[in-house]
Amino acid sequence: MAEIAASIRNSVDLFLAAVKTSYPLTAAYLYGSYAKGTATPWSDIDLALILRTFLHDPYEDQVSLMRLAARIDDRIEPLPFTEDTFTPNNPLVYEIQRYGIPWHDESLASDKPRKISHV
């Protein structure tokens, strides 16, 4: 597993905390170059967000999440899915599930969400 810098962990944690105040977040994965250990100073922070449901039109929610991310760290690139669409028959989801780093998964706690440990 790739080592994730404290500044990146902090940005992800702040962003996910903000997301949870408005969206029904059930899981989140860090994927892409940070998960693979190939990040450069110019890399974005790819985050897959799994929501119970979209609040509005998927495009509108995508834009709202991108605006929220930009206020916290402009490198964050959120990509929302619903639980129904986050399936391994989608090639990107397959890659996220295979190589991504689980950051938050509500299903691991019986009474409340908890952050999955990560490097």
PDB file of C-alpha atoms in Angstrom:
ATOM      1  CA  MET A   1       0.000   0.000   0.000  1.00  0.00           C
ATOM      2  CA  ALA A   2       1.284   3.445  -0.881  1.00  0.00           C
ATOM      3  CA  GLU A   3       2.357   5.776   1.897  1.00  0.00           C
ATOM      4  CA  ILE A   4       0.086   8.809   1.968  1.00  0.00           C
ATOM      5  CA  ALA A   5       1.483  12.147   3.174  1.00  0.00           C
ATOM      6  CA  ALA A   6      -0.133  13.695   6.241  1.00  0.00           C
ATOM      7  CA  SER A   7      -1.216  16.758   4.245  1.00  0.00           C
ATOM      8  CA  ILE A   8      -3.092  14.542   1.770  1.00  0.00           C
ATOM      9  CA  ARG A   9      -4.693  12.500   4.568  1.00  0.00           C
ATOM     10  CA  ASN A  10      -5.790  15.737   6.234  1.00  0.00           C
ATOM     11  CA  SER A  11      -7.318  17.118   3.018  1.00  0.00           C
ATOM     12  CA  VAL A  12      -9.199  13.873   2.381  1.00  0.00           C
ATOM     13  CA  ASP A  13     -10.466  13.713   5.966  1.00  0.00           C
ATOM     14  CA  LEU A  14     -11.646  17.347   5.889  1.00  0.00           C
ATOM     15  CA  PHE A  15     -13.375  16.838   2.554  1.00  0.00           C
ATOM     16  CA  LEU A  16     -15.142  13.636   3.631  1.00  0.00           C
ATOM     17  CA  ALA A  17     -16.300  15.277   6.864  1.00  0.00           C
ATOM     18  CA  ALA A  18     -17.798  18.100   4.794  1.00  0.00           C
ATOM     19  CA  VAL A  19     -19.417  15.645   2.362  1.00  0.00           C
ATOM     20  CA  LYS A  20     -21.046  13.725   5.222  1.00  0.00           C
ATOM     21  CA  THR A  21     -22.832  16.872   6.427  1.00  0.00           C
ATOM     22  CA  SER A  22     -24.879  17.022   3.210  1.00  0.00           C
ATOM     23  CA  TYR A  23     -24.665  13.697   1.379  1.00  0.00           C
ATOM     24  CA  PRO A  24     -25.547  10.109   2.373  1.00  0.00           C
ATOM     25  CA  LEU A  25     -21.955   8.868   2.091  1.00  0.00           C
ATOM     26  CA  THR A  26     -21.546   5.137   2.670  1.00  0.00           C
ATOM     27  CA  ALA A  27     -17.976   4.603   1.451  1.00  0.00           C
ATOM     28  CA  ALA A  28     -15.007   6.419  -0.058  1.00  0.00           C
ATOM     29  CA  TYR A  29     -11.881   5.201  -1.819  1.00  0.00           C
ATOM     30  CA  LEU A  30      -8.661   6.969  -2.666  1.00  0.00           C
ATOM     31  CA  TYR A  31      -7.598   5.771  -6.108  1.00  0.00           C
ATOM     32  CA  GLY A  32      -5.279   6.789  -8.905  1.00  0.00           C
ATOM     33  CA  SER A  33      -1.691   7.910  -8.483  1.00  0.00           C
ATOM     34  CA  TYR A  34      -1.830   8.448  -4.706  1.00  0.00           C
ATOM     35  CA  ALA A  35      -3.189   4.942  -4.154  1.00  0.00           C
ATOM     36  CA  LYS A  36      -0.624   3.444  -6.520  1.00  0.00           C
ATOM     37  CA  GLY A  37       2.302   5.363  -5.034  1.00  0.00           C
ATOM     38  CA  THR A  38       3.081   7.182  -8.283  1.00  0.00           C
ATOM     39  CA  ALA A  39       1.874  10.670  -7.338  1.00  0.00           C
ATOM     40  CA  THR A  40       3.875  13.717  -8.364  1.00  0.00           C
ATOM     41  CA  PRO A  41       3.580  17.280  -7.015  1.00  0.00           C
ATOM     42  CA  TRP A  42       1.044  17.939  -9.811  1.00  0.00           C
ATOM     43  CA  SER A  43      -1.153  14.899  -9.156  1.00  0.00           C
ATOM     44  CA  ASP A  44      -4.789  15.303  -8.282  1.00  0.00           C
ATOM     45  CA  ILE A  45      -6.358  13.450  -5.359  1.00  0.00           C
ATOM     46  CA  ASP A  46      -8.838  11.005  -6.884  1.00  0.00           C
ATOM     47  CA  LEU A  47     -11.689  10.081  -4.554  1.00  0.00           C
ATOM     48  CA  ALA A  48     -14.544   7.734  -5.365  1.00  0.00           C
ATOM     49  CA  LEU A  49     -17.568   8.569  -3.231  1.00  0.00           C
ATOM     50  CA  ILE A  50     -20.266   5.950  -2.808  1.00  0.00           C
ATOM     51  CA  LEU A  51     -23.586   7.516  -1.876  1.00  0.00           C
ATOM     52  CA  ARG A  52     -26.779   5.808  -0.798  1.00  0.00           C
ATOM     53  CA  THR A  53     -28.480   7.982  -3.410  1.00  0.00           C
ATOM     54  CA  PHE A  54     -27.897  11.197  -5.297  1.00  0.00           C
ATOM     55  CA  LEU A  55     -29.597  14.235  -3.779  1.00  0.00           C
ATOM     56  CA  HIS A  56     -30.345  15.807  -7.142  1.00  0.00           C
ATOM     57  CA  ASP A  57     -29.418  15.082 -10.719  1.00  0.00           C
ATOM     58  CA  PRO A  58     -26.073  13.180 -10.792  1.00  0.00           C
ATOM     59  CA  TYR A  59     -24.450  15.964 -12.821  1.00  0.00           C
ATOM     60  CA  GLU A  60     -25.630  18.623 -10.352  1.00  0.00           C
ATOM     61  CA  ASP A  61     -24.279  16.603  -7.421  1.00  0.00           C
ATOM     62  CA  GLN A  62     -20.966  16.114  -9.241  1.00  0.00           C
ATOM     63  CA  VAL A  63     -20.609  19.877  -9.712  1.00  0.00           C
ATOM     64  CA  SER A  64     -21.567  20.566  -6.081  1.00  0.00           C
ATOM     65  CA  LEU A  65     -19.020  18.046  -4.828  1.00  0.00           C
ATOM     66  CA  MET A  66     -16.316  19.536  -7.047  1.00  0.00           C
ATOM     67  CA  ARG A  67     -17.056  23.020  -5.676  1.00  0.00           C
ATOM     68  CA  LEU A  68     -16.903  21.696  -2.129  1.00  0.00           C
ATOM     69  CA  ALA A  69     -13.610  19.954  -2.873  1.00  0.00           C
ATOM     70  CA  ALA A  70     -12.112  23.127  -4.361  1.00  0.00           C
ATOM     71  CA  ARG A  71     -12.804  25.008  -1.120  1.00  0.00           C
ATOM     72  CA  ILE A  72     -10.813  22.417   0.849  1.00  0.00           C
ATOM     73  CA  ASP A  73      -8.042  21.370  -1.547  1.00  0.00           C
ATOM     74  CA  ASP A  74      -8.175  22.124  -5.260  1.00  0.00           C
ATOM     75  CA  ARG A  75      -6.358  18.870  -6.017  1.00  0.00           C
ATOM     76  CA  ILE A  76      -9.338  16.776  -4.864  1.00  0.00           C
ATOM     77  CA  GLU A  77     -11.270  15.223  -7.759  1.00  0.00           C
ATOM     78  CA  PRO A  78     -14.439  13.615  -6.379  1.00  0.00           C
ATOM     79  CA  LEU A  79     -16.219  11.011  -8.467  1.00  0.00           C
ATOM     80  CA  PRO A  80     -19.622  10.090  -7.018  1.00  0.00           C
ATOM     81  CA  PHE A  81     -21.394   6.770  -7.492  1.00  0.00           C
ATOM     82  CA  THR A  82     -24.515   5.345  -5.929  1.00  0.00           C
ATOM     83  CA  GLU A  83     -24.391   1.980  -4.208  1.00  0.00           C
ATOM     84  CA  ASP A  84     -26.247   0.564  -7.216  1.00  0.00           C
ATOM     85  CA  THR A  85     -23.746   1.872  -9.770  1.00  0.00           C
ATOM     86  CA  PHE A  86     -20.554   1.010  -7.859  1.00  0.00           C
ATOM     87  CA  THR A  87     -20.224  -2.460  -9.363  1.00  0.00           C
ATOM     88  CA  PRO A  88     -17.143  -4.255 -10.718  1.00  0.00           C
ATOM     89  CA  ASN A  89     -18.698  -4.679 -14.168  1.00  0.00           C
ATOM     90  CA  ASN A  90     -17.736  -1.002 -14.647  1.00  0.00           C
ATOM     91  CA  PRO A  91     -14.009  -1.061 -15.561  1.00  0.00           C
ATOM     92  CA  LEU A  92     -13.222   2.049 -13.498  1.00  0.00           C
ATOM     93  CA  VAL A  93     -15.012   0.647 -10.448  1.00  0.00           C
ATOM     94  CA  TYR A  94     -13.121  -2.616 -10.896  1.00  0.00           C
ATOM     95  CA  GLU A  95      -9.823  -0.676 -10.813  1.00  0.00           C
ATOM     96  CA  ILE A  96     -10.933   1.347  -7.781  1.00  0.00           C
ATOM     97  CA  GLN A  97     -11.949  -1.791  -5.893  1.00  0.00           C
ATOM     98  CA  ARG A  98      -8.765  -3.596  -6.854  1.00  0.00           C
ATOM     99  CA  TYR A  99      -6.158  -0.854  -6.341  1.00  0.00           C
ATOM    100  CA  GLY A 100      -7.931   1.861  -4.370  1.00  0.00           C
ATOM    101  CA  ILE A 101      -7.473   2.526  -0.682  1.00  0.00           C
ATOM    102  CA  PRO A 102     -10.720   2.305   1.320  1.00  0.00           C
ATOM    103  CA  TRP A 103     -10.936   5.502   3.342  1.00  0.00           C
ATOM    104  CA  HIS A 104     -14.414   5.315   4.815  1.00  0.00           C
ATOM    105  CA  ASP A 105     -16.864   2.425   4.865  1.00  0.00           C
ATOM    106  CA  GLU A 106     -20.106   2.661   6.797  1.00  0.00           C
ATOM    107  CA  SER A 107     -20.720  -1.080   6.515  1.00  0.00           C
ATOM    108  CA  LEU A 108     -17.783  -1.856   8.809  1.00  0.00           C
ATOM    109  CA  ALA A 109     -19.453  -0.348  11.871  1.00  0.00           C
ATOM    110  CA  SER A 110     -22.737  -1.479  13.272  1.00  0.00           C
ATOM    111  CA  ASP A 111     -23.775   1.837  14.801  1.00  0.00           C
ATOM    112  CA  LYS A 112     -21.810   4.562  13.038  1.00  0.00           C
ATOM    113  CA  PRO A 113     -19.397   5.186  10.162  1.00  0.00           C
ATOM    114  CA  ARG A 114     -15.704   4.818  10.882  1.00  0.00           C
ATOM    115  CA  LYS A 115     -12.610   5.601   8.951  1.00  0.00           C
ATOM    116  CA  ILE A 116     -10.692   2.603   7.673  1.00  0.00           C
ATOM    117  CA  SER A 117      -7.091   2.616   8.805  1.00  0.00           C
ATOM    118  CA  HIS A 118      -4.616   3.643   6.171  1.00  0.00           C
ATOM    119  CA  VAL A 119      -0.937   4.401   5.948  1.00  0.00           C
TER     120      VAL A 119
END
